[in-house]
Structures are given as structure tokens and as C-alpha cells.
Amino acid sequence: MDTIVAIATPIGRSGIGVIRLSGPDSLGVARVLTSDSAFAPEPRTAYLRQIYDRRASDAIDQTLITYFQGPHSFTGEDVIEISCHGSPILLRVVIDECLRIGARMADAGEFTLRSLANGRMDLTEAEAIRDLIDAQTTAAVRQAARQMRGEFSHQLQPIKGDLLDVIVVLESALEFVEDDLPEIQLANTKLRLETIKDTVAKIAATFRAGNLIREGIRVAIVGRPNVGKSSLFNALLGSERAIVTDIAGTTRDQIHEKFTIRNIPISLIDTAGLRETTDTVEMIGVERSRRTMVDADLVIAMVDVSEERSEEDLEILNHLEAAQQIVVLNKIDKLSPESVRGFREELKSMVSSGTHAFVELSAKTGAGLDALRDSIVEPFSPTEVNSDGFLVSDARHYDLLVRSRDEIDSSISLLEARASEEIVLVGLHNALRFLGEITGETTTEDMLTRIFSTFCIGK
Ligand code: GDP
């Protein structure tokens, strides 16, 4: 097994920067770095040590070194953590030195993968570490922390146990009973399967809420130039702390601005386009709005109540393409409430679809902003909020739960149709396998590679 190394803290100037090594030669690398071949640290004790760049034979930093002896470490292997001063250049020099000594650069998620391989955690717990690091809101942090503690796996364990019990009953019927299952046993088996199916379905149903906390809502704002889109954008961003995150792979013209409403992450999409319109006179026609709307869960279409309604407004309103849409009547501060009402009623009668929500707003004074916030999150809020229940937030988990439920369901139908135990068992084995894939008991190498490629380096 190679010894791997990576910087575990973000790249940038900071008080400290941590370098982590894992593998059989971790301590050996530390001995060379410290120029002390007799360095034999007590596990889990921090040592203040100089480290050296051999080529310059100079001390390059004073560091704190901690040794975690396998298997009592994050990865289950020998781990060395070196807390250096947080200079990106220094950290690079130390990494280069580790590579020269014989360590290799860790792949994305490789520390966690090793932890999984060594049985230190299961797959849901490993994924929770990634989710915790990626969390955008305090709700998402709490959710990931629960999963990291093994809560999801604990929930699945008894379900898998129950399913296995049923499988055993059917398998032994297959082996020992000459005739079909007696009526009473058949009814009992069916009942047990129904209960298991309901439990799986209940857990799967939490995905709507869980996914909302994790992924949030993608919102697009469309409308003619000068209706007040940028003003609304700034009002929304300014009110709650904007969370600046580096999203790998996003280009300049696809910037997603992030903020939260009621602890739900909101991404405003195509915001570069929005800013552009503040200083260039650009026609935001139907075509452009369409492009903006492609990725959105919700579209906010904005109309200026102080202007004559234009054909272009109507065309945009009649071509909204999103599951959810809100029409914002902006600049109400410029008109009397009666005129605004008149404008709204007239517009309503001219818009073809009746599914639009109408919100009156002044992006300038902030009037109506709270109502707008409510309208943004309201259609996405789960109907049954179980505040202390665990929420499934990963699409992979959700998919496997649904597939497992469907397999159990079809086995129940087969059982009712008096199909042979053999046939009923196929679906139940599949269901059990799907549940096992969630925690990684029955996960293929391919899948692990795919999952861990979403981790950051050094984790
Ligand atoms: P965009 O082109 O749609 O992004 O529109 P802007 O946000 O740049 O706004 C165009 C103009 O309308 C600016 O001068 C804003 O100050 C003004 N404006 C925006 N919202 C309001 C509002 O609610 N009331 C008033 N009176 N003016 C507004």
C-alpha cells in the first residue's frame, strides 16, 4: 500500500496549513522531514519539531507533528499530521519534499476511501463527510453530521434484518416444504413484506425535504430591461448573508449567486447576464429568457407597474418554462395601491395560464420582499415536516430506496398471485442488495470510484 500525502486545509494564506500523510511509511517520511531518524512519537501527542528541506539543508518551518498509529486513525493506517504555518508556498515545498522521500499525491477522497476499505466507516458515513464539507447552510451541516454518526445506517439495519428473516422463511420453504406455503404463513409473510415496504417508502419520502436542504432551489429572474431585476437581485442578496463558494467548473457567464431563505439554499442563475443588463441596453427577448429558464426550478418574471404593459411582457409571461413561477409586479412605490390592483387584475386576465402567483414589490423600498421570499420557498416546502426525523438527501440513496421498495412491491404481488417461492425470492434478494449498496456492503469498485471522485483532495 502506498503512502499518500495531501494538503488537508484550503489553499491560501492562513494561520496554519495541515499536511496529512497516510500509509505504512508515514512515520518514515516524518523522520526524514524532521532529520531525526530516531523520531518515535507517542501516538496522539503533538510534537513541536523543525522540518527541513534536504536540498537546502535548512529548517523551513517549525511545525506541530501528530502521529496516529493504525488502526486507531481516520484511515485505519499510520497517519501523520503536520501543522505548518499557512503559507501556500511553504506547504508546496513540504509536499514536494514528501514526494521526493517516497510518498505519492493522494487522489480525491482517497483518505476516506482507505477509511472505508479498512472498515473504519460505511459508505453513508463517508458520503456524509463529503456532504458536511460541501454544506451550504446550518441545516445541511446538521443533516450531514447525523449521517456521519451512522444514523442512516442504523435506520437501515433492522429493515435489512427483517427482510432477511422473510427471505430465510421462503428459502427454507423452498428446501423443506413439499407443498406450497400454508395459507396462514403466506398471509403472515405478506404482512411482514408490506410493513418493510412501507418503512422503506417512508424513508424514501424524506428525500424531498432532504434534497431541498442540500441542493436548494435554482431561481431565474427574467423580464424586460429596466424592470428592476438587478435591484431585486441585490435586495435578495443583501438581506441574508451571501455565501461565497467556489463551484468547480462554473464559467464566468454561468455564475450562480448563492444565498439562503429560511435556511434553504437559493442559487440565482445566469446572474452575469443580469449584471450585464444594468449598463448595456440589451433586449431580453423570449429567446434569452428561455435560455435562462432551462436550469431553473422556479422562474421569477418581473413586470414594471409604472410602465405601459408591453407585448414583450406578455410574451415572456406566456412562455414561462418552469415547474414553478412567480410574477413580480415591481415599482409599486410609484403608483397608488388602487392602480397597482388594477394593473394586476388586468394582467391576470391577459396571461394564459392560471398557475402564476402574483407578488407586488418595490425592490427600491423593500416593500413586499418578505412576501416574495415566502412565495419562493413555499411551493418547495415539504408538506409533512418531521423535524427530528432523519432526511435522505443523496439522490443515490433515494434511487436505491425506491428500487428496493419497487422490488418488494412486485414480490408481494407475485406472492398474492401464488407464484413459486423461487420467483418471489428474486425480487427480495434484489431489494436486499439495493439496501446493501446504500451502506456500501454490496457496492462495486466502479461505483466507489465514481462516488469518491466527488470528494476533494486531502479528504
Ligand atoms: P434591470 O435592467 O431589470 O436589471 O433593472 P434595474 O434593477 O437595473 O432597474 C432599472 C431602474 O429601475 C433603476 O434605475 C432602478 O433604480 C429602478 N428601480 C428598480 N426597482 C425599483 C422600484 O421598486 N421602484 C422604483 N421607483 N425604482 C426602481
CSV table of C-alpha atoms and ligand atoms in Angstrom, one decimal:
chain,number,residue,atom,x,y,z
A,1,MET,CA,0.0,0.0,0.0
A,2,ASP,CA,1.4,3.4,-1.0
A,3,THR,CA,1.9,6.2,1.5
A,4,ILE,CA,-0.2,9.1,0.3
A,5,VAL,CA,0.1,12.8,1.1
A,6,ALA,CA,-2.1,15.9,0.6
A,7,ILE,CA,-2.7,19.3,2.0
A,8,ALA,CA,-5.8,19.0,4.2
A,9,THR,CA,-6.6,22.7,4.5
A,10,PRO,CA,-7.7,25.1,1.8
A,11,ILE,CA,-5.1,26.6,-0.4
A,12,GLY,CA,-4.5,30.2,0.7
A,13,ARG,CA,-2.7,32.2,3.3
A,14,SER,CA,-3.8,31.3,6.8
A,15,GLY,CA,-2.5,30.8,10.3
A,16,ILE,CA,-1.8,27.1,9.9
A,17,GLY,CA,-1.9,24.7,7.0
A,18,VAL,CA,-2.2,21.0,7.6
A,19,ILE,CA,-0.5,18.3,5.6
A,20,ARG,CA,-1.6,14.8,6.1
A,21,LEU,CA,0.1,11.5,5.3
A,22,SER,CA,-1.4,8.0,5.4
A,23,GLY,CA,0.2,4.7,4.8
A,24,PRO,CA,2.9,2.3,6.1
A,25,ASP,CA,5.7,4.8,5.6
A,26,SER,CA,4.1,7.9,7.1
A,27,LEU,CA,6.4,7.8,10.2
A,28,GLY,CA,9.4,7.2,7.9
A,29,VAL,CA,8.6,10.3,5.9
A,30,ALA,CA,8.2,12.3,9.2
A,31,ARG,CA,11.6,11.0,10.3
A,32,VAL,CA,13.3,12.3,7.2
A,33,LEU,CA,11.4,15.6,7.3
A,34,THR,CA,12.5,16.2,10.9
A,35,SER,CA,16.0,15.0,10.2
A,36,ASP,CA,15.6,12.7,13.2
A,37,SER,CA,15.9,9.0,12.3
A,38,ALA,CA,15.1,8.2,16.0
A,39,PHE,CA,11.9,10.2,16.0
A,40,ALA,CA,9.4,7.9,17.8
A,41,PRO,CA,6.4,9.9,18.7
A,42,GLU,CA,3.8,8.7,21.2
A,43,PRO,CA,0.5,8.3,19.2
A,44,ARG,CA,-2.0,11.2,19.5
A,45,THR,CA,0.6,13.6,21.1
A,46,ALA,CA,1.6,16.8,19.4
A,47,TYR,CA,5.4,17.4,19.0
A,48,LEU,CA,6.9,20.7,18.2
A,49,ARG,CA,9.5,20.0,15.5
A,50,GLN,CA,11.6,21.8,12.9
A,51,ILE,CA,11.3,20.3,9.4
A,52,TYR,CA,13.9,20.5,6.8
A,53,ASP,CA,14.3,20.8,3.1
A,54,ARG,CA,17.0,18.4,2.5
A,55,ARG,CA,18.2,20.0,-0.7
A,56,ALA,CA,18.8,23.3,1.1
A,57,SER,CA,19.6,21.5,4.3
A,58,ASP,CA,17.8,24.3,6.1
A,59,ALA,CA,14.9,24.3,8.5
A,60,ILE,CA,12.0,25.6,6.6
A,61,ASP,CA,9.3,25.7,9.3
A,62,GLN,CA,8.6,24.9,12.9
A,63,THR,CA,5.6,22.6,13.0
A,64,LEU,CA,3.4,20.5,15.2
A,65,ILE,CA,3.5,16.9,14.3
A,66,THR,CA,0.9,14.3,15.5
A,67,TYR,CA,1.1,10.6,14.9
A,68,PHE,CA,-2.0,8.4,14.8
A,69,GLN,CA,-1.0,4.8,14.9
A,70,GLY,CA,-3.1,2.4,12.7
A,71,PRO,CA,-5.6,1.1,13.1
A,72,HIS,CA,-6.6,3.9,15.5
A,73,SER,CA,-6.7,6.6,12.9
A,74,PHE,CA,-9.0,8.2,10.4
A,75,THR,CA,-7.9,5.9,7.6
A,76,GLY,CA,-7.1,2.9,9.8
A,77,GLU,CA,-3.4,3.2,8.7
A,78,ASP,CA,-0.5,5.0,10.2
A,79,VAL,CA,-1.3,8.7,9.8
A,80,ILE,CA,1.0,11.7,10.3
A,81,GLU,CA,-0.5,15.2,10.5
A,82,ILE,CA,1.9,18.1,10.2
A,83,SER,CA,0.5,21.6,11.1
A,84,CYS,CA,2.7,24.0,9.3
A,85,HIS,CA,2.4,27.8,9.1
A,86,GLY,CA,-0.3,28.5,6.4
A,87,SER,CA,1.8,29.7,3.5
A,88,PRO,CA,0.8,28.1,0.2
A,89,ILE,CA,4.4,28.2,-1.0
A,90,LEU,CA,5.7,26.6,2.2
A,91,LEU,CA,3.1,23.9,2.0
A,92,ARG,CA,4.0,23.2,-1.6
A,93,VAL,CA,7.7,22.8,-0.6
A,94,VAL,CA,6.8,20.4,2.2
A,95,ILE,CA,4.6,18.4,-0.2
A,96,ASP,CA,7.4,18.2,-2.8
A,97,GLU,CA,9.7,17.0,-0.1
A,98,CYS,CA,7.3,14.3,1.0
A,99,LEU,CA,7.0,13.2,-2.7
A,100,ARG,CA,10.8,13.1,-3.0
A,101,ILE,CA,11.0,11.0,0.1
A,102,GLY,CA,8.6,8.4,-1.4
A,103,ALA,CA,5.0,9.4,-0.7
A,104,ARG,CA,2.6,9.9,-3.5
A,105,MET,CA,-0.1,12.6,-4.0
A,106,ALA,CA,-3.5,11.4,-2.8
A,107,ASP,CA,-6.4,11.2,-5.2
A,108,ALA,CA,-9.7,13.0,-4.4
A,109,GLY,CA,-11.3,11.3,-1.4
A,110,GLU,CA,-8.5,8.7,-1.1
A,111,PHE,CA,-8.1,9.2,2.7
A,112,THR,CA,-11.8,8.5,3.1
A,113,LEU,CA,-11.7,5.6,0.6
A,114,ARG,CA,-9.0,4.0,2.7
A,115,SER,CA,-11.0,4.5,5.8
A,116,LEU,CA,-13.9,2.7,4.1
A,117,ALA,CA,-11.7,-0.1,2.8
A,118,ASN,CA,-10.3,-0.6,6.3
A,119,GLY,CA,-13.8,-0.8,7.8
A,120,ARG,CA,-13.5,2.4,9.8
A,121,MET,CA,-16.8,3.7,8.4
A,122,ASP,CA,-19.5,2.6,6.0
A,123,LEU,CA,-20.3,4.3,2.7
A,124,THR,CA,-23.1,6.6,4.0
A,125,GLU,CA,-20.8,7.9,6.7
A,126,ALA,CA,-18.1,8.5,4.1
A,127,GLU,CA,-20.5,10.4,1.9
A,128,ALA,CA,-21.7,12.4,4.9
A,129,ILE,CA,-18.1,13.7,5.4
A,130,ARG,CA,-18.2,15.0,1.8
A,131,ASP,CA,-21.7,16.5,2.4
A,132,LEU,CA,-20.5,18.1,5.6
A,133,ILE,CA,-17.6,19.8,3.8
A,134,ASP,CA,-19.9,20.9,1.0
A,135,ALA,CA,-22.8,22.0,3.2
A,136,GLN,CA,-24.1,25.5,2.4
A,137,THR,CA,-26.4,26.0,5.4
A,138,THR,CA,-26.5,25.2,9.1
A,139,ALA,CA,-29.4,22.8,8.4
A,140,ALA,CA,-27.3,20.9,5.8
A,141,VAL,CA,-24.4,20.8,8.4
A,142,ARG,CA,-26.7,19.2,11.0
A,143,GLN,CA,-28.1,16.8,8.5
A,144,ALA,CA,-24.6,15.6,7.4
A,145,ALA,CA,-23.5,15.4,10.9
A,146,ARG,CA,-26.3,13.0,11.8
A,147,GLN,CA,-25.5,10.8,8.8
A,148,MET,CA,-21.8,10.9,9.7
A,149,ARG,CA,-22.7,9.5,13.1
A,150,GLY,CA,-24.2,6.5,11.4
A,151,GLU,CA,-27.8,7.4,11.8
A,152,PHE,CA,-28.9,6.4,8.3
A,153,SER,CA,-27.1,3.0,8.6
A,154,HIS,CA,-28.7,2.4,11.9
A,155,GLN,CA,-32.1,3.0,10.4
A,156,LEU,CA,-31.4,0.6,7.6
A,157,GLN,CA,-30.0,-2.2,9.7
A,158,PRO,CA,-33.3,-3.5,11.2
A,159,ILE,CA,-35.0,-3.2,7.8
A,160,LYS,CA,-32.4,-5.4,6.2
A,161,GLY,CA,-32.7,-7.8,9.2
A,162,ASP,CA,-36.5,-8.1,8.7
A,163,LEU,CA,-36.1,-8.6,5.0
A,164,LEU,CA,-33.5,-11.3,5.6
A,165,ASP,CA,-35.8,-13.0,8.0
A,166,VAL,CA,-38.6,-13.2,5.3
A,167,ILE,CA,-36.0,-14.4,2.8
A,168,VAL,CA,-34.9,-17.2,5.2
A,169,VAL,CA,-38.5,-18.3,5.7
A,170,LEU,CA,-39.1,-18.5,1.9
A,171,GLU,CA,-35.8,-20.2,1.3
A,172,SER,CA,-36.5,-22.9,3.8
A,173,ALA,CA,-40.0,-23.4,2.4
A,174,LEU,CA,-38.2,-24.0,-0.8
A,175,GLU,CA,-35.9,-26.5,0.7
A,176,PHE,CA,-38.2,-28.4,3.1
A,177,VAL,CA,-41.8,-28.0,2.3
A,178,GLU,CA,-43.2,-30.3,-0.3
A,179,ASP,CA,-46.3,-28.3,-1.0
A,180,ASP,CA,-46.9,-24.5,-1.2
A,181,LEU,CA,-46.7,-22.3,1.9
A,182,PRO,CA,-49.7,-22.8,4.2
A,183,GLU,CA,-52.3,-20.1,3.9
A,184,ILE,CA,-51.6,-18.6,7.3
A,185,GLN,CA,-47.8,-18.4,6.7
A,186,LEU,CA,-48.5,-16.8,3.3
A,187,ALA,CA,-50.6,-14.1,4.9
A,188,ASN,CA,-48.0,-13.5,7.6
A,189,THR,CA,-45.2,-13.2,5.1
A,190,LYS,CA,-47.2,-10.8,3.0
A,191,LEU,CA,-48.0,-8.7,6.1
A,192,ARG,CA,-44.3,-8.6,7.0
A,193,LEU,CA,-43.3,-7.5,3.5
A,194,GLU,CA,-46.0,-4.8,3.5
A,195,THR,CA,-44.5,-3.4,6.7
A,196,ILE,CA,-41.0,-3.5,5.3
A,197,LYS,CA,-42.1,-1.8,2.1
A,198,ASP,CA,-43.9,0.9,4.0
A,199,THR,CA,-40.9,1.6,6.1
A,200,VAL,CA,-38.6,1.9,3.1
A,201,ALA,CA,-41.1,4.1,1.3
A,202,LYS,CA,-41.4,6.4,4.3
A,203,ILE,CA,-37.6,6.9,4.4
A,204,ALA,CA,-37.5,7.5,0.7
A,205,ALA,CA,-40.3,10.1,1.1
A,206,THR,CA,-38.0,12.3,3.2
A,207,PHE,CA,-35.8,12.9,0.1
A,208,ARG,CA,-37.9,15.8,-1.0
A,209,ALA,CA,-37.1,17.7,2.2
A,210,GLY,CA,-33.6,16.4,2.4
A,211,ASN,CA,-32.7,17.4,-1.1
A,212,LEU,CA,-34.2,20.8,-0.6
A,213,ILE,CA,-31.8,21.4,2.4
A,214,ARG,CA,-28.9,20.1,0.4
A,215,GLU,CA,-29.4,21.3,-3.1
A,216,GLY,CA,-31.8,24.2,-2.6
A,217,ILE,CA,-33.8,25.9,-5.3
A,218,ARG,CA,-32.4,27.3,-8.6
A,219,VAL,CA,-34.1,30.6,-9.4
A,220,ALA,CA,-34.0,32.6,-12.6
A,221,ILE,CA,-35.2,36.2,-12.8
A,222,VAL,CA,-36.5,37.2,-16.3
A,223,GLY,CA,-38.1,40.3,-17.6
A,224,ARG,CA,-37.5,43.3,-19.9
A,225,PRO,CA,-34.6,45.6,-19.3
A,226,ASN,CA,-35.1,48.2,-16.5
A,227,VAL,CA,-38.0,46.4,-14.8
A,228,GLY,CA,-35.8,46.1,-11.8
A,229,LYS,CA,-34.2,42.6,-12.0
A,230,SER,CA,-30.8,43.7,-10.7
A,231,SER,CA,-32.4,45.7,-8.0
A,232,LEU,CA,-34.3,42.6,-6.8
A,233,PHE,CA,-31.2,40.5,-7.1
A,234,ASN,CA,-29.3,42.9,-4.9
A,235,ALA,CA,-32.1,43.2,-2.4
A,236,LEU,CA,-32.3,39.4,-2.1
A,237,LEU,CA,-28.5,39.0,-1.7
A,238,GLY,CA,-28.1,41.9,0.6
A,239,SER,CA,-30.7,40.8,3.1
A,240,GLU,CA,-29.2,37.5,4.1
A,241,ARG,CA,-25.5,36.7,4.2
A,242,ALA,CA,-24.4,35.7,0.7
A,243,ILE,CA,-22.3,32.5,0.8
A,244,VAL,CA,-19.4,32.7,-1.5
A,245,THR,CA,-18.4,29.3,-2.7
A,246,ASP,CA,-16.1,28.2,-5.4
A,247,ILE,CA,-18.0,25.9,-7.6
A,248,ALA,CA,-15.6,23.9,-9.7
A,249,GLY,CA,-16.4,24.1,-13.4
A,250,THR,CA,-18.6,27.2,-13.4
A,251,THR,CA,-17.7,29.7,-16.1
A,252,ARG,CA,-18.0,33.4,-15.8
A,253,ASP,CA,-21.3,33.6,-17.6
A,254,GLN,CA,-22.9,30.9,-15.6
A,255,ILE,CA,-22.3,32.3,-12.2
A,256,HIS,CA,-24.6,31.1,-9.5
A,257,GLU,CA,-25.0,33.5,-6.7
A,258,LYS,CA,-25.9,31.8,-3.5
A,259,PHE,CA,-27.9,32.9,-0.5
A,260,THR,CA,-30.4,31.4,1.8
A,261,ILE,CA,-34.1,32.0,2.5
A,262,ARG,CA,-35.3,30.3,5.7
A,263,ASN,CA,-32.3,28.1,5.8
A,264,ILE,CA,-32.9,26.8,2.2
A,265,PRO,CA,-30.0,27.4,-0.2
A,266,ILE,CA,-31.0,29.5,-3.2
A,267,SER,CA,-28.9,29.8,-6.4
A,268,LEU,CA,-29.7,32.7,-8.7
A,269,ILE,CA,-28.7,31.5,-12.1
A,270,ASP,CA,-27.4,33.5,-15.0
A,271,THR,CA,-26.6,36.4,-12.8
A,272,ALA,CA,-23.8,37.5,-15.1
A,273,GLY,CA,-26.5,38.2,-17.7
A,274,LEU,CA,-28.4,40.1,-15.1
A,275,ARG,CA,-25.5,42.4,-14.3
A,276,GLU,CA,-24.8,43.0,-17.9
A,277,THR,CA,-28.2,44.5,-18.5
A,278,THR,CA,-27.6,47.2,-16.0
A,279,ASP,CA,-25.2,49.1,-18.3
A,280,THR,CA,-26.0,47.9,-21.7
A,281,VAL,CA,-29.3,48.3,-23.4
A,282,GLU,CA,-30.0,44.7,-24.2
A,283,MET,CA,-33.3,43.3,-25.3
A,284,ILE,CA,-34.1,40.4,-23.1
A,285,GLY,CA,-36.4,38.7,-25.5
A,286,VAL,CA,-38.2,35.5,-25.2
A,287,GLU,CA,-35.3,33.5,-26.6
A,288,ARG,CA,-32.9,34.8,-24.0
A,289,SER,CA,-35.4,34.2,-21.1
A,290,ARG,CA,-35.8,30.7,-22.4
A,291,ARG,CA,-32.1,30.0,-22.1
A,292,THR,CA,-32.1,31.4,-18.6
A,293,MET,CA,-35.1,29.3,-17.6
A,294,VAL,CA,-33.7,25.9,-18.7
A,295,ASP,CA,-32.0,25.1,-15.4
A,296,ALA,CA,-34.4,26.8,-13.1
A,297,ASP,CA,-36.7,25.2,-10.5
A,298,LEU,CA,-38.5,28.5,-10.2
A,299,VAL,CA,-38.8,31.5,-12.5
A,300,ILE,CA,-39.5,35.0,-11.3
A,301,ALA,CA,-40.9,37.0,-14.2
A,302,MET,CA,-40.7,40.7,-13.5
A,303,VAL,CA,-43.0,43.5,-14.8
A,304,ASP,CA,-42.8,47.2,-14.2
A,305,VAL,CA,-46.2,48.5,-13.0
A,306,SER,CA,-45.2,52.1,-13.7
A,307,GLU,CA,-44.8,51.5,-17.4
A,308,GLU,CA,-47.3,50.7,-20.0
A,309,ARG,CA,-47.6,46.9,-20.4
A,310,SER,CA,-45.8,45.8,-23.5
A,311,GLU,CA,-46.2,42.9,-25.8
A,312,GLU,CA,-42.9,41.7,-24.7
A,313,ASP,CA,-44.0,41.4,-21.1
A,314,LEU,CA,-47.0,39.3,-22.1
A,315,GLU,CA,-44.9,37.2,-24.4
A,316,ILE,CA,-42.4,36.4,-21.6
A,317,LEU,CA,-45.2,35.7,-19.1
A,318,ASN,CA,-46.9,33.4,-21.6
A,319,HIS,CA,-43.7,31.5,-22.2
A,320,LEU,CA,-42.5,30.7,-18.7
A,321,GLU,CA,-40.9,27.3,-18.7
A,322,ALA,CA,-40.5,26.1,-15.1
A,323,ALA,CA,-42.5,23.9,-12.8
A,324,GLN,CA,-43.0,27.0,-10.6
A,325,GLN,CA,-43.3,30.6,-11.5
A,326,ILE,CA,-44.0,33.9,-9.8
A,327,VAL,CA,-44.9,37.1,-11.5
A,328,VAL,CA,-43.4,40.1,-9.6
A,329,LEU,CA,-45.1,43.4,-10.1
A,330,ASN,CA,-42.3,45.8,-9.3
A,331,LYS,CA,-42.0,49.5,-8.6
A,332,ILE,CA,-45.3,49.6,-6.7
A,333,ASP,CA,-43.9,52.7,-4.8
A,334,LYS,CA,-44.6,54.7,-8.0
A,335,LEU,CA,-48.3,54.0,-8.1
A,336,SER,CA,-51.3,54.1,-5.7
A,337,PRO,CA,-52.4,50.8,-4.3
A,338,GLU,CA,-55.6,51.0,-6.4
A,339,SER,CA,-53.7,51.5,-9.6
A,340,VAL,CA,-51.4,48.6,-8.7
A,341,ARG,CA,-54.5,46.4,-8.1
A,342,GLY,CA,-56.0,47.5,-11.4
A,343,PHE,CA,-52.7,46.7,-13.2
A,344,ARG,CA,-52.6,43.3,-11.5
A,345,GLU,CA,-56.2,42.3,-12.4
A,346,GLU,CA,-55.8,43.4,-16.0
A,347,LEU,CA,-52.5,41.5,-16.3
A,348,LYS,CA,-54.0,38.4,-14.8
A,349,SER,CA,-56.8,38.4,-17.3
A,350,MET,CA,-54.3,38.6,-20.1
A,351,VAL,CA,-52.0,35.8,-19.0
A,352,SER,CA,-53.0,32.5,-20.5
A,353,SER,CA,-52.0,30.1,-17.6
A,354,GLY,CA,-53.8,30.5,-14.3
A,355,THR,CA,-50.9,28.9,-12.3
A,356,HIS,CA,-48.9,32.1,-11.7
A,357,ALA,CA,-48.5,33.5,-8.3
A,358,PHE,CA,-48.5,37.3,-8.3
A,359,VAL,CA,-46.4,39.3,-5.8
A,360,GLU,CA,-46.4,43.1,-5.5
A,361,LEU,CA,-43.0,44.5,-4.8
A,362,SER,CA,-40.8,47.6,-4.5
A,363,ALA,CA,-37.3,46.5,-5.0
A,364,LYS,CA,-36.4,50.1,-4.1
A,365,THR,CA,-38.1,50.3,-0.7
A,366,GLY,CA,-38.2,46.6,0.1
A,367,ALA,CA,-42.0,46.5,0.4
A,368,GLY,CA,-43.2,43.1,-0.4
A,369,LEU,CA,-39.7,41.5,-0.2
A,370,ASP,CA,-40.7,39.2,2.7
A,371,ALA,CA,-43.8,38.1,0.9
A,372,LEU,CA,-41.7,37.3,-2.1
A,373,ARG,CA,-39.3,35.2,0.0
A,374,ASP,CA,-42.2,33.2,1.3
A,375,SER,CA,-43.5,32.7,-2.2
A,376,ILE,CA,-40.1,31.5,-3.4
A,377,VAL,CA,-39.8,28.7,-0.8
A,378,GLU,CA,-43.4,27.9,-0.2
A,379,PRO,CA,-44.1,25.6,-3.2
A,380,PHE,CA,-41.0,23.6,-2.3
A,381,SER,CA,-41.6,23.1,1.4
A,382,PRO,CA,-42.4,19.6,2.2
A,383,THR,CA,-45.9,19.0,3.4
A,384,GLU,CA,-45.1,16.7,6.3
A,385,VAL,CA,-42.1,18.2,8.1
A,386,ASN,CA,-40.8,15.7,10.7
A,387,SER,CA,-38.4,18.0,12.5
A,388,ASP,CA,-36.5,15.3,14.3
A,389,GLY,CA,-36.6,12.7,11.6
A,390,PHE,CA,-33.6,11.8,9.6
A,391,LEU,CA,-33.8,13.1,6.0
A,392,VAL,CA,-32.4,11.3,2.9
A,393,SER,CA,-30.5,13.9,1.0
A,394,ASP,CA,-28.5,12.0,-1.5
A,395,ALA,CA,-30.0,11.1,-4.9
A,396,ARG,CA,-28.0,7.9,-4.9
A,397,HIS,CA,-29.6,6.8,-1.7
A,398,TYR,CA,-33.1,7.8,-2.8
A,399,ASP,CA,-32.8,5.9,-6.0
A,400,LEU,CA,-31.7,2.7,-4.2
A,401,LEU,CA,-34.5,3.1,-1.7
A,402,VAL,CA,-37.1,3.4,-4.5
A,403,ARG,CA,-35.8,0.5,-6.4
A,404,SER,CA,-35.8,-1.6,-3.2
A,405,ARG,CA,-39.4,-0.6,-2.5
A,406,ASP,CA,-40.4,-1.5,-6.0
A,407,GLU,CA,-38.8,-4.9,-5.8
A,408,ILE,CA,-40.6,-5.7,-2.6
A,409,ASP,CA,-43.8,-4.4,-4.1
A,410,SER,CA,-43.6,-6.7,-7.1
A,411,SER,CA,-42.6,-9.7,-4.8
A,412,ILE,CA,-45.8,-9.0,-2.8
A,413,SER,CA,-47.9,-9.1,-6.0
A,414,LEU,CA,-46.2,-12.4,-7.0
A,415,LEU,CA,-46.9,-13.8,-3.6
A,416,GLU,CA,-50.6,-12.9,-3.9
A,417,ALA,CA,-50.7,-14.5,-7.3
A,418,ARG,CA,-49.3,-17.7,-5.7
A,419,ALA,CA,-46.1,-17.6,-7.7
A,420,SER,CA,-43.4,-20.0,-6.6
A,421,GLU,CA,-41.2,-19.0,-3.7
A,422,GLU,CA,-38.2,-19.1,-6.1
A,423,ILE,CA,-39.7,-16.3,-8.2
A,424,VAL,CA,-40.8,-14.2,-5.2
A,425,LEU,CA,-37.3,-14.5,-3.8
A,426,VAL,CA,-35.6,-13.0,-6.8
A,427,GLY,CA,-37.2,-9.6,-6.1
A,428,LEU,CA,-36.4,-9.8,-2.3
A,429,HIS,CA,-32.8,-10.6,-3.0
A,430,ASN,CA,-32.6,-7.6,-5.3
A,431,ALA,CA,-34.3,-5.4,-2.6
A,432,LEU,CA,-31.7,-6.5,0.0
A,433,ARG,CA,-28.9,-5.9,-2.4
A,434,PHE,CA,-30.1,-2.3,-3.2
A,435,LEU,CA,-30.3,-1.6,0.6
A,436,GLY,CA,-26.8,-3.0,0.9
A,437,GLU,CA,-25.5,-0.7,-1.8
A,438,ILE,CA,-26.5,2.3,0.2
A,439,THR,CA,-24.1,1.4,3.0
A,440,GLY,CA,-21.5,0.0,0.6
A,441,GLU,CA,-21.8,-3.7,1.6
A,442,THR,CA,-22.6,-4.6,-1.9
A,443,THR,CA,-21.0,-1.8,-3.9
A,444,THR,CA,-18.9,-2.4,-6.9
A,445,GLU,CA,-15.4,-0.9,-7.5
A,446,ASP,CA,-16.7,1.2,-10.3
A,447,MET,CA,-19.3,2.8,-8.1
A,448,LEU,CA,-16.8,3.6,-5.4
A,449,THR,CA,-14.6,5.3,-7.9
A,450,ARG,CA,-17.5,7.4,-9.1
A,451,ILE,CA,-18.6,8.3,-5.6
A,452,PHE,CA,-15.1,9.2,-4.4
A,453,SER,CA,-14.3,11.3,-7.4
A,454,THR,CA,-16.8,13.9,-6.0
A,455,PHE,CA,-14.6,14.3,-2.9
A,456,CYS,CA,-12.0,17.0,-2.5
A,457,ILE,CA,-8.3,16.2,-2.4
A,458,GLY,CA,-7.0,15.8,1.1
A,459,LYS,CA,-10.2,14.3,2.4
B,1,GDP,P1,-33.0,45.6,-14.8
B,1,GDP,O1,-32.5,46.1,-16.1
B,1,GDP,O2,-34.2,44.8,-14.9
B,1,GDP,O3,-31.9,44.8,-14.0
B,1,GDP,O4,-33.4,46.8,-13.9
B,1,GDP,P2,-32.6,47.6,-12.7
B,1,GDP,O5,-32.6,46.8,-11.5
B,1,GDP,O6,-31.2,48.0,-13.3
B,1,GDP,O7,-33.5,48.8,-12.5
B,1,GDP,C1,-33.8,49.8,-13.5
B,1,GDP,C2,-34.1,51.1,-12.9
B,1,GDP,O8,-35.3,51.0,-12.1
B,1,GDP,C3,-33.0,51.6,-11.9
B,1,GDP,O9,-32.9,53.0,-12.0
B,1,GDP,C4,-33.6,51.2,-10.5
B,1,GDP,O10,-33.2,52.1,-9.5
B,1,GDP,C5,-35.1,51.4,-10.8
B,1,GDP,N1,-35.9,50.6,-9.9
B,1,GDP,C6,-35.8,49.2,-9.7
B,1,GDP,N2,-36.7,48.8,-8.9
B,1,GDP,C7,-37.4,49.9,-8.5
B,1,GDP,C8,-38.6,50.1,-7.6
B,1,GDP,O11,-39.1,49.2,-7.0
B,1,GDP,N3,-39.1,51.4,-7.5
B,1,GDP,C9,-38.5,52.4,-8.2
B,1,GDP,N4,-39.1,53.6,-8.0
B,1,GDP,N5,-37.5,52.2,-9.0
B,1,GDP,C10,-36.9,51.0,-9.2
